[in-house]
Coordinates of C-alpha atoms and ligand atoms in Angstrom, one line a residue:
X1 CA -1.2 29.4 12.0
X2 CA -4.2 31.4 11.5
X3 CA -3.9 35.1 9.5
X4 CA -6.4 37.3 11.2
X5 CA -8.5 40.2 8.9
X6 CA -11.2 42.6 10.2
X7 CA -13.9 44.6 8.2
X8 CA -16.0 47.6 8.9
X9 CA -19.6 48.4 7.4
X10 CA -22.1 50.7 8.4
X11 CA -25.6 50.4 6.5
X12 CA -25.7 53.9 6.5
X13 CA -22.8 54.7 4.0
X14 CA -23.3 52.2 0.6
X15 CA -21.6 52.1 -2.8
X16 CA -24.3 51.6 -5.2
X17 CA -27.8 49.4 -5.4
X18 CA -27.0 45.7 -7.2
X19 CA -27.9 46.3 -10.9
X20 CA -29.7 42.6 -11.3
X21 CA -28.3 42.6 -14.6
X22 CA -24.6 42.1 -13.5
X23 CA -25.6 38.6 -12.9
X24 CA -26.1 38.4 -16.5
X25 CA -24.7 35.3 -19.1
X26 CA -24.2 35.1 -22.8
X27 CA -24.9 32.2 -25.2
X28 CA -23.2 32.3 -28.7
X29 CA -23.5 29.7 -31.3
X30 CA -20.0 28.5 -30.6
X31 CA -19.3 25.4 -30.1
X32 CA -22.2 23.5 -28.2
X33 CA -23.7 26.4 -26.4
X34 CA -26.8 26.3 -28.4
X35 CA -26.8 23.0 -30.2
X36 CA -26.3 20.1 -27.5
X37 CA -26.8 23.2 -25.0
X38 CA -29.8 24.7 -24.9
X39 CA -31.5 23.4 -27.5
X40 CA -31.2 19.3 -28.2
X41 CA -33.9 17.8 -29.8
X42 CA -33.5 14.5 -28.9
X43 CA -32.5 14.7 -25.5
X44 CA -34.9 12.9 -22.9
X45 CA -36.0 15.9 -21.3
X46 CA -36.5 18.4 -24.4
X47 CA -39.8 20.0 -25.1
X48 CA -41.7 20.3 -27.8
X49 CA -39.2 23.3 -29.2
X50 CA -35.9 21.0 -28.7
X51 CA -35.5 23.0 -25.4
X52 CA -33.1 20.9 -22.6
X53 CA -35.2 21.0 -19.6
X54 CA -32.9 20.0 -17.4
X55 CA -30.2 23.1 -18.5
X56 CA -33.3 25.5 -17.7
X57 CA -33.5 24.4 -14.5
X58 CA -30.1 24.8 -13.7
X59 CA -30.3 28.0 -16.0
X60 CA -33.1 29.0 -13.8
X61 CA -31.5 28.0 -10.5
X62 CA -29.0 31.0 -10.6
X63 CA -31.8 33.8 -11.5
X64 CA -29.7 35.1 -14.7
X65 CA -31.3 38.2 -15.6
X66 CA -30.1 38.5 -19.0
X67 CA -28.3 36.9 -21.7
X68 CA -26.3 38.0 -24.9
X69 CA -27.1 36.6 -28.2
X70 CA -26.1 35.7 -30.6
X71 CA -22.1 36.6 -30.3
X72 CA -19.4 37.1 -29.6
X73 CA -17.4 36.7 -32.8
X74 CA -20.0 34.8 -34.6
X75 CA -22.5 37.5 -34.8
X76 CA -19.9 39.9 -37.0
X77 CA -20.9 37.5 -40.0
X78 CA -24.5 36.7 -39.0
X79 CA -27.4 37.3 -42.0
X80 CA -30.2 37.1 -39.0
X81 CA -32.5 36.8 -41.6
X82 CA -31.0 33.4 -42.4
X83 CA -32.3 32.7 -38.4
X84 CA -36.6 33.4 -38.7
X85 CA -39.2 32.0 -40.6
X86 CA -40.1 28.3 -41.5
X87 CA -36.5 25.5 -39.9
X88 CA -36.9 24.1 -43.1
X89 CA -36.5 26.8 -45.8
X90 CA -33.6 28.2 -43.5
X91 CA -29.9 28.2 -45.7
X92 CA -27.4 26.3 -43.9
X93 CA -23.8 29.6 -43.8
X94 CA -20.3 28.8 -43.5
X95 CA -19.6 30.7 -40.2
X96 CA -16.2 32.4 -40.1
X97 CA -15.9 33.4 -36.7
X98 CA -15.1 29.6 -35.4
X99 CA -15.6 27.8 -39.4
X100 CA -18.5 25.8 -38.6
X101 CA -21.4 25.2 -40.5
X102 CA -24.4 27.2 -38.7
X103 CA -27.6 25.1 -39.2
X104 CA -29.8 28.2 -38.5
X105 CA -32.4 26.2 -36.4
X106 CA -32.0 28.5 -33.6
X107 CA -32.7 32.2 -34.1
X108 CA -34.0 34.9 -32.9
X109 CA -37.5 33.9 -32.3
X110 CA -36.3 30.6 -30.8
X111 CA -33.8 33.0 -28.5
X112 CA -37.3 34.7 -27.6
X113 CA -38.7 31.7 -26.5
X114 CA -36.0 29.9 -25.1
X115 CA -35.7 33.0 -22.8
X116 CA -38.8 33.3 -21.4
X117 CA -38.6 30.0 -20.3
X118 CA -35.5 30.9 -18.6
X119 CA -36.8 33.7 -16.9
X120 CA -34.2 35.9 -18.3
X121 CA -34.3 39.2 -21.2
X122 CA -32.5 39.2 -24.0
X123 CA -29.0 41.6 -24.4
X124 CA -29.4 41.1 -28.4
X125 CA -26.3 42.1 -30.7
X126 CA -26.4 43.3 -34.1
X127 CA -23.3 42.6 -37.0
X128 CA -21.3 45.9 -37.8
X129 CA -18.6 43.4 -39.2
X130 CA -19.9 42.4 -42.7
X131 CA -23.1 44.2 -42.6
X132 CA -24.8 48.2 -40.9
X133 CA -26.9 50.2 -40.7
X134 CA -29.8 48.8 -42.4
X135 CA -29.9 44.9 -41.0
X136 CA -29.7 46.6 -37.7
X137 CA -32.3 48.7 -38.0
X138 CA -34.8 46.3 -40.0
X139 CA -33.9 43.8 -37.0
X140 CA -35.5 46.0 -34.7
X141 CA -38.1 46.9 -36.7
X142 CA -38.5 42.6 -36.7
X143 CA -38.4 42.2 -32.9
X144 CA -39.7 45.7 -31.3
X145 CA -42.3 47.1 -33.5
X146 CA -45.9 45.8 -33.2
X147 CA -47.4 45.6 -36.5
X148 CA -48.3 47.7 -40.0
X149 CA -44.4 47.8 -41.4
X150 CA -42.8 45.2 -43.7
X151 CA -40.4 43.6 -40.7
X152 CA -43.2 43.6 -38.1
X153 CA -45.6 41.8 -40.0
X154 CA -42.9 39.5 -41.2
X155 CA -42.5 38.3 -37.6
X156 CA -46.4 38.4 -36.8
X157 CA -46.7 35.5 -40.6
X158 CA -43.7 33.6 -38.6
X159 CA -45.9 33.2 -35.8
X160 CA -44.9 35.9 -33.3
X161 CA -47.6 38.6 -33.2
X162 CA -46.4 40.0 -29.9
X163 CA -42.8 42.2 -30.3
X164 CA -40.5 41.0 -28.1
X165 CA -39.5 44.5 -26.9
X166 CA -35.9 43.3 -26.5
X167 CA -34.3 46.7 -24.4
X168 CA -31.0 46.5 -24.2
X169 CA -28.7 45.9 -27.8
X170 CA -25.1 45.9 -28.5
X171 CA -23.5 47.8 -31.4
X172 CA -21.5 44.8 -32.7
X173 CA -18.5 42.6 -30.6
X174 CA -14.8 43.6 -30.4
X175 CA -14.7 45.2 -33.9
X176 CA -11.1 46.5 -32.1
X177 CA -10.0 42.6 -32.8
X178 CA -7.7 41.8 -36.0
X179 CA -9.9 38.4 -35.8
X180 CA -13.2 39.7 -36.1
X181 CA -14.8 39.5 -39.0
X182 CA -14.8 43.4 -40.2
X183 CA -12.8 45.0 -38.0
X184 CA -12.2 48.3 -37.5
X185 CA -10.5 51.2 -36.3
X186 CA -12.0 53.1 -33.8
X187 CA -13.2 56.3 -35.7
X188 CA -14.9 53.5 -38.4
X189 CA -16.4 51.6 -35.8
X190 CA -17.7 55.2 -34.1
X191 CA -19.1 56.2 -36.7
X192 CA -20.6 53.7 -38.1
X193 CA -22.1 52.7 -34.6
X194 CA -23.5 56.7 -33.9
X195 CA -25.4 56.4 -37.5
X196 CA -26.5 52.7 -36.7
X197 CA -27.6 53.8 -32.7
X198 CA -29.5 56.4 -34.6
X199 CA -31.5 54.6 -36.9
X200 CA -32.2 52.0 -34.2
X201 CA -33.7 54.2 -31.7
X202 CA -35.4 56.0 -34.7
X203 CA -37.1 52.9 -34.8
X204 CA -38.0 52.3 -31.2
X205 CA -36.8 55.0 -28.9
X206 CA -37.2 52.8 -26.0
X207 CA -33.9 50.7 -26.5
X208 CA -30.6 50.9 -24.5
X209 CA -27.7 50.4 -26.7
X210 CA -24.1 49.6 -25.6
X211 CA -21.0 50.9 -27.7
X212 CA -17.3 48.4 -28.1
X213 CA -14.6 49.0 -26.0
X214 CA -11.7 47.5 -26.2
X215 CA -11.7 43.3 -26.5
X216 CA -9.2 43.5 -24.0
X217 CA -7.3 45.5 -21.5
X218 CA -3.9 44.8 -23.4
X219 CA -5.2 45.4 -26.8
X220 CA -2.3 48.5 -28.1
X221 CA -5.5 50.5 -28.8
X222 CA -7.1 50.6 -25.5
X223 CA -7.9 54.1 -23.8
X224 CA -7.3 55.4 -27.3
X225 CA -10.3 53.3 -28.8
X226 CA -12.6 53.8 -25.8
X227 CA -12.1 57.9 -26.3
X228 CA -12.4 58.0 -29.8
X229 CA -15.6 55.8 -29.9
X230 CA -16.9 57.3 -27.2
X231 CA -16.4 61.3 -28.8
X232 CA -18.2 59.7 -32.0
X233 CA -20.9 57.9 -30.0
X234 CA -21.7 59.7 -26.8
X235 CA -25.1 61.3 -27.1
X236 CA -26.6 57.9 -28.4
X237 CA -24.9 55.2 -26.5
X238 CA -26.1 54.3 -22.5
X239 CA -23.1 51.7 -21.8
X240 CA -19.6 50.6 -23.1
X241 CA -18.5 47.3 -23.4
X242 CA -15.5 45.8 -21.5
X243 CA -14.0 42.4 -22.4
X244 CA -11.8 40.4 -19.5
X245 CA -10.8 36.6 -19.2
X246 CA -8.2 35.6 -17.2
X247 CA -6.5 32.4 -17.0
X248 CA -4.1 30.4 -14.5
X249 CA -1.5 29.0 -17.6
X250 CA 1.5 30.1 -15.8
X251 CA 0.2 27.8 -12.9
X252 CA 0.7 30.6 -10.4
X253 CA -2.3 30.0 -8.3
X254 CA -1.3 33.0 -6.0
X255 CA -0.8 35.6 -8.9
X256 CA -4.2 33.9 -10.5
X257 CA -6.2 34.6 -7.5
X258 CA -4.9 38.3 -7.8
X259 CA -6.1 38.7 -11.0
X260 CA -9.2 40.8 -10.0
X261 CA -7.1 43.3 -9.4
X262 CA -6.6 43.7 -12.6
X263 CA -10.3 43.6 -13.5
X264 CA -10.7 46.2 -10.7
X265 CA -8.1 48.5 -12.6
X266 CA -9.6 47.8 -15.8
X267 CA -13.0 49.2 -14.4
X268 CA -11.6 52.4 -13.2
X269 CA -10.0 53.0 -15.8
X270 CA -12.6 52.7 -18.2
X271 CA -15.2 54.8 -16.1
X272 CA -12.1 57.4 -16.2
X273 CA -12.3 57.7 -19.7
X274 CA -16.1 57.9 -19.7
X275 CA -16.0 61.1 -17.3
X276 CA -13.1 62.4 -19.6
X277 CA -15.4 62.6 -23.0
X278 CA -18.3 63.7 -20.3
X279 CA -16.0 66.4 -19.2
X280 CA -14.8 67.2 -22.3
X281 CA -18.1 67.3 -23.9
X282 CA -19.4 69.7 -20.7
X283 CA -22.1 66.5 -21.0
X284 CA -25.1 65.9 -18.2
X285 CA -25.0 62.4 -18.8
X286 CA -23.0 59.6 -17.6
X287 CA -22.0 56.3 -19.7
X288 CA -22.3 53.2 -17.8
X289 CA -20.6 49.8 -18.4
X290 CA -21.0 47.1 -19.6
X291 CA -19.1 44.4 -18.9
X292 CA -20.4 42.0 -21.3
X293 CA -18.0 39.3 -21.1
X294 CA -15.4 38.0 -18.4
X295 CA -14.6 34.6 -17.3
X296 CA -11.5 32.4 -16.5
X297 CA -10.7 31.1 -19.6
X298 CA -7.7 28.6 -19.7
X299 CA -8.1 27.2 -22.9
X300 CA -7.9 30.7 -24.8
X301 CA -6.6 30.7 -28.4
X302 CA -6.1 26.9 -28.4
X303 CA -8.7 24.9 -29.7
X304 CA -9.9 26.1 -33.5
X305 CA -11.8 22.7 -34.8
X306 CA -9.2 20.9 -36.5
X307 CA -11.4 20.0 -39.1
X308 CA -13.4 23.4 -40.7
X309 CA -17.1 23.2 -41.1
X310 CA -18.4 20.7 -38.5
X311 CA -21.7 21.5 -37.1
X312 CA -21.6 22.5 -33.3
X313 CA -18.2 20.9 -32.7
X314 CA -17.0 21.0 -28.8
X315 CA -14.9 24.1 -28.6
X316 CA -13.5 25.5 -25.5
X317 CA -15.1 23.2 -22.9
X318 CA -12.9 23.9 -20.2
X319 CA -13.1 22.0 -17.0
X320 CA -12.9 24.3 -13.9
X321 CA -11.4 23.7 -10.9
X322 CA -11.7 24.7 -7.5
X323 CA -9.4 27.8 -7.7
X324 CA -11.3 28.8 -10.8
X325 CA -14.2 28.7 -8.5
X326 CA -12.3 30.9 -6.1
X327 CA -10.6 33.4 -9.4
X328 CA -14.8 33.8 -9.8
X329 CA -15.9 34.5 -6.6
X330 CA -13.1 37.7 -6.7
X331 CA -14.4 38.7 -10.2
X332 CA -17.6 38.8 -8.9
X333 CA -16.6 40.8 -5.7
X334 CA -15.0 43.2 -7.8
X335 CA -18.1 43.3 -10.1
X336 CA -20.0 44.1 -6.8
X337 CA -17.6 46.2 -5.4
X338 CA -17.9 48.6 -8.5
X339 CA -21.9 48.7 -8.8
X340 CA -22.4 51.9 -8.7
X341 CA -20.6 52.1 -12.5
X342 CA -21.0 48.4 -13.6
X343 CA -24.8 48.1 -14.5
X344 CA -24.3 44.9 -16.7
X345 CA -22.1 42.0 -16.4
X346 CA -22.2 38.7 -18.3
X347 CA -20.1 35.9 -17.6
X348 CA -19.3 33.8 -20.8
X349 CA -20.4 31.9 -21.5
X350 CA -23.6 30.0 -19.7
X351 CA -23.6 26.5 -21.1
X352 CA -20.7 24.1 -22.6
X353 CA -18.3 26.8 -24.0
X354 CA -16.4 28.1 -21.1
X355 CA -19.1 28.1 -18.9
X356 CA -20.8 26.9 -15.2
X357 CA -23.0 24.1 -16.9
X358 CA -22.0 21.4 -18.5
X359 CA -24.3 18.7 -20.9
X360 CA -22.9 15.9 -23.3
X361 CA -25.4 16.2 -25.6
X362 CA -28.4 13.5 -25.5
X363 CA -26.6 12.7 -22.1
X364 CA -26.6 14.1 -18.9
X365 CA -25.9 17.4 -17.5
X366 CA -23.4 18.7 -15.0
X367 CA -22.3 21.8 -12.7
X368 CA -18.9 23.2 -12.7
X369 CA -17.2 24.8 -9.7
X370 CA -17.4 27.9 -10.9
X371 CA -21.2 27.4 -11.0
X372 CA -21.8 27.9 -7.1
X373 CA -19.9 31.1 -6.6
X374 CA -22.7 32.5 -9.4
X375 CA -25.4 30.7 -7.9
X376 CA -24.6 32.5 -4.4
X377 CA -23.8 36.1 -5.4
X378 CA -27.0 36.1 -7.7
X379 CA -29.3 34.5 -5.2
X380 CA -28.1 36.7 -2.1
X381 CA -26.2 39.3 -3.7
X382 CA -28.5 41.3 -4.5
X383 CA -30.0 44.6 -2.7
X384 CA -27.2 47.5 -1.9
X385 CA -23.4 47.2 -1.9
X386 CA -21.8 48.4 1.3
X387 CA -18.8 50.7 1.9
X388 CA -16.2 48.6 3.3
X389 CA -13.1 49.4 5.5
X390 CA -10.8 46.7 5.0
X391 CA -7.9 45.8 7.2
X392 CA -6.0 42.6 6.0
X393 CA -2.6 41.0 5.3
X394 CA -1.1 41.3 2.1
X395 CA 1.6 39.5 0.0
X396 CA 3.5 40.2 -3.2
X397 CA 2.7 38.0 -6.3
X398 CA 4.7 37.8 -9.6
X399 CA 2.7 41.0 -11.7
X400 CA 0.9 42.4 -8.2
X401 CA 1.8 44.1 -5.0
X402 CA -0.1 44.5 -1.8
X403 CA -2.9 41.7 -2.5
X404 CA -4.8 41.1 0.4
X405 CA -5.8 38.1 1.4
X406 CA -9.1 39.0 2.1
X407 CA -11.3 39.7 -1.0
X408 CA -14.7 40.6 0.6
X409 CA -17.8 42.9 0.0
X410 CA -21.4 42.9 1.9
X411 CA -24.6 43.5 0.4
X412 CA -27.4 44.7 2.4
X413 CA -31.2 43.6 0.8
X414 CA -33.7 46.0 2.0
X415 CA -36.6 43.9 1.0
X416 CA -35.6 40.8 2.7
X417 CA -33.3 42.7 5.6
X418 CA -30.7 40.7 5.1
X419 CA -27.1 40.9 5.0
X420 CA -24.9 38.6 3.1
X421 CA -20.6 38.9 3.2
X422 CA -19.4 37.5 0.8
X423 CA -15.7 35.9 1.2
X424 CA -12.5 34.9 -0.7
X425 CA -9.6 33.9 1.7
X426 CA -6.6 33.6 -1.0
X427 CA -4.5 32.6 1.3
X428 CA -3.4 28.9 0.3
X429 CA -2.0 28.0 3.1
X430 CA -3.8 29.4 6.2
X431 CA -7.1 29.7 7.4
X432 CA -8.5 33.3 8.4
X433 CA -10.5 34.3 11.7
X434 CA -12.6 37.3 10.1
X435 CA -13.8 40.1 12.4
X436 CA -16.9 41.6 11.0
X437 CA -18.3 44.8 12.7
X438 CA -21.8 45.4 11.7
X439 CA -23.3 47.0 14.9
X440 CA -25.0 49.9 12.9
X441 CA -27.5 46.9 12.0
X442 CA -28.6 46.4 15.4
X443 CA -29.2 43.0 16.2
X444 CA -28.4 40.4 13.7
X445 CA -28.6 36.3 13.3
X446 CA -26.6 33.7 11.4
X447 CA -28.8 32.3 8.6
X448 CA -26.0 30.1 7.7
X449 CA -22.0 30.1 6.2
X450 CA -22.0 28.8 3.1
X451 CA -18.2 27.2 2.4
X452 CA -16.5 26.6 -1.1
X453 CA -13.2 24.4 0.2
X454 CA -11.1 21.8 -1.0
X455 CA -8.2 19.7 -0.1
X456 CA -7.0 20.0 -3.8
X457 CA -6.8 23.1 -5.6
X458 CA -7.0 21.3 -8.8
X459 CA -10.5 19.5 -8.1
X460 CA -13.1 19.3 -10.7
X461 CA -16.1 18.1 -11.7
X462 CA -17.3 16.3 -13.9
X463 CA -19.8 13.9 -15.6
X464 CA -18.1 11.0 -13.8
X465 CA -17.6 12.6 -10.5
X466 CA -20.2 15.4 -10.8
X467 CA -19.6 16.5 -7.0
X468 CA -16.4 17.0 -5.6
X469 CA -16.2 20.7 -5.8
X470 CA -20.0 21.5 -4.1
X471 CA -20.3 23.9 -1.6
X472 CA -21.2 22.8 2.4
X473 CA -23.5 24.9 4.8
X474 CA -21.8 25.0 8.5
X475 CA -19.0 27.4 8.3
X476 CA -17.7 28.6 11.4
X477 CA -19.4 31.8 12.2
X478 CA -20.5 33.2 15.3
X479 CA -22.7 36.5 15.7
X480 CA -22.3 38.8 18.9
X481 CA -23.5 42.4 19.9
X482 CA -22.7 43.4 16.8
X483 CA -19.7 41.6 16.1
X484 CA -19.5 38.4 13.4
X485 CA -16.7 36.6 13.6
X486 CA -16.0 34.2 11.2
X487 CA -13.0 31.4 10.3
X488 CA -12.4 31.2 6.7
X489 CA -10.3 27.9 5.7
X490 CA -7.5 28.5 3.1
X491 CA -8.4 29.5 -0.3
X492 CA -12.1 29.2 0.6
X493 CA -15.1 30.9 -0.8
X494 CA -17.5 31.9 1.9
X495 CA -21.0 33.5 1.9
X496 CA -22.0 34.4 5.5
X497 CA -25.7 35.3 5.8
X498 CA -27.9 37.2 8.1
X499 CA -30.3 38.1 8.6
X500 CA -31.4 41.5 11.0
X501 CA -33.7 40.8 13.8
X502 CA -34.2 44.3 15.0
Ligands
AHR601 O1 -16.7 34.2 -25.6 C1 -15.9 33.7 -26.6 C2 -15.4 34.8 -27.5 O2 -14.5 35.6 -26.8 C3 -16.4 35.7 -28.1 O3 -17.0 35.2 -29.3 C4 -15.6 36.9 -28.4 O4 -16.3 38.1 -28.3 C5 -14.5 36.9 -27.4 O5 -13.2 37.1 -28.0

């Protein structure tokens, strides 16, 4: 049997442009993001700096526009001056986030470069866990200013004389959390971000900061935390954090692949209690968000090193499978679908620690499933998010009601006229004939239907078998006076391009 689904867009009514940052990544030093990620001395292809050239062509493959650094948990103990000047005069720290010993050969300048390289900006982060106001603001000073003060000059006698002009900074990571290192309660953690946003922007007005929500949609303090930091904040913040990972423990597949509802919800809700301080504050401006990390993450809260102070020990290497790919492809739909509040999105993380890419370091490097639902959106996803009128089936799932089976949003690219839908069919069962009408387009062509299928849901990839979730060209699409008409097979990720002809 074959569930049937239609879909309505007309270029004329649109939801938001495609901030380019939502296609945004983050690399901590946790586990072998940096060390055996990026940065691997030894490997065959590593440059002069240690930097994996094979990772930066993958990195570079998917167009990330920015990436957060340094943490995540780790950066709410981080002494970044410990991170700049000469590798060998640099301490070696016990790092209590994951209790690993941080080498500090990587830091920030080496972030710089490493980034430039990749094509991407930085989304720095500074540590309001064991330290405030005054490391923040002297790290600016380091990166942003240009010469003539103490900081500056510092970096120009470490070899940088050009400021990085880093733009966008977050005011610490999850200080909501009981595990992070300093936490706080929200009217500690507002206040001391309003004073440290100050001094920051004192120092270079140019800089977009982003404020701590909640770590997670079920933390007891969320809503509560996101108004009171928000009251304390407002006038100096541009963006607030939201935190989301989902996982498929429960081995539900159909109440995993729902999950973006959740994320949806999560959204809303958070840009409902942005237009509440707004209101309440009879404010002109509008806080955006940030959703600075989100990912499936199915090995959450499991694997602490055994033994404490290794030196870039695996942690959280999770192995994706197909429907992760698929759980991915609806988180970034939903991402899309709310563009016109969600400015910044990172998924986290980008290399060996819950992420798309994997290396062994020294050794080769491999892509995850997850990695070709990113590769897609950020490659043709990017231009103006449509207004869609949606008509599909629905089912029931354990913690969700009315999930359709069709997951779907269409961008429109301006620059390149074309128009991509992108696809999740969640049915697991049966395939879907989708009826697209896009006649306010005028005349269109198939570029091509690109298909994310498998026989097994559970299909992975890895170094061994580094193919067996990849993505085919040759869906079945057809284009017609207006009309595309697609068949998308069962729990499928599909990207139907075209492209407008006149
Ligand atoms: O991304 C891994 C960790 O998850 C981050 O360090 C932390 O911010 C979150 O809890």
């Amino acid at each position: 049997m074959t569930i049937r689904a239609n879909m309505l867009v007309d270029k004329h009514f649109t939801v938001s442009a495609v901030d380019p940052r939502v296609y945004g990544s983050f690399v901590e030093h946790l586990g072998r993001a940096v060390y055996g990620g990026i940065y691997d001395p030894g490997h065959p292809t590593a440059d002069a700096s240690g930097f994996r050239q094979d990772a930066l062509e993958a990195i570079r493959a998917l167009r990330v526009p920015i990436v957060r650094y340094p943490g995540g948990n780790f950066v709410s103990g981080y002494n970044w001056e410990d991170g700049v000047g000469p590798k060998s005069e640099r301490p070696r720290s016990l790092e209590l986030a994951w209790w690993t010993t941080e080498t500090n050969e990587v830091g920030t300048n080496e972030f710089a470069d490493w980034a430039k390289l990749a094509g991407t900006e930085v989304m720095m982060a500074v540590n309001l866990g064991t330290r405030g106001i005054d490391a923040a603001r002297q790290l600016v000073e380091y990166c942003n200013h240009p010469s003539g003060s103490r900081w500056s000059d510092l970096r120009i006698a470490h070899g940088y004389r050009e400021p990085h002009r880093f733009k966008t900074w977050c005011l610490g990571n999850e200080m909501d959390g009981p595990w992070q290192i300093g936490a706080k309660t929200a009217v500690e953690y507002g206040r001391l971000a309003n004073e440290t946003a100050k001094a920051m922007r004192w120092v270079d007005p140019s800089i977009e900061l982003v404020a701590c929500g909640s770590s997670s949609r079920s933390m007891p303090t969320f809503a509560d935390w996101e108004a009171t930091v928000l009251d304390l904040t407002y006038d100096q913040v541009d963006y607030l954090s939201l935190h989301a990972y989902y996982n498929n423990n429960e081995g539900d597949t159909a109440n995993f692949l729902a999950r973006s509802l959740d994320l949806d919800q999560f959204i809303q809700s958070v840009a409902a209690i942005c237009d509440y301080v707004q209101a309440k504050k009879r404010s002109k401006k509008k806080i955006m968000l940030s959703l600075d990390e989100w990912n499936v993450w199915n090995s959450i809260g499991s694997s602490r090193a055994d033994e404490r102070w290794q030196i870039a020990p695996p942690e959280f290497e999770d192995v994706y499978t197909h429907e992760d790919a698929l759980a991915v492809g609806c988180f970034l739909i939903t991402i899309l679908k709310n563009a016109d509040r969600v400015k910044m999105a990172c998924i986290a993380q980008l290399i060996n620690t819950i992420a798309p890419i994997m290396t062994e370091t020294g050794g080769p490097l491999w892509l995850q499933s997850t990695y070709y639902p990113l590769l897609h959106a950020s490659n043709y996803g990017r231009g103006t998010v449509l207004l869609s009128n949606v008509d599909s089936p629905k089912y029931d799932s354990k913690d969700y009601t009315d999930v359709p089976y069709l997951e779907s949003v269409c961008v429109f690219d301006e620059a390149t006229e074309q128009l991509t839908i992108f696809a999740v069919n969640r049915h697991l069962e049966e395939a879907m004939a989708l009826d697209v009408d896009v006649r306010s387009f005028g005349t269109l062509r198939l570029i091509e239907h690109l298909v994310l299928e498998n026989d097994n849901l559970k299909a992975v990839n890895t170094k061994e078998t580094p193919n067996r979730v990849v993505p085919r060209s040759g869906g079945q699409t057809t284009v017609d006076q207006g009309q595309v008409t697609a068949l998308l097979s069962r729990a499928s990720w599909n990207v139907i391009r075209l492209q407008v002809t006149k």
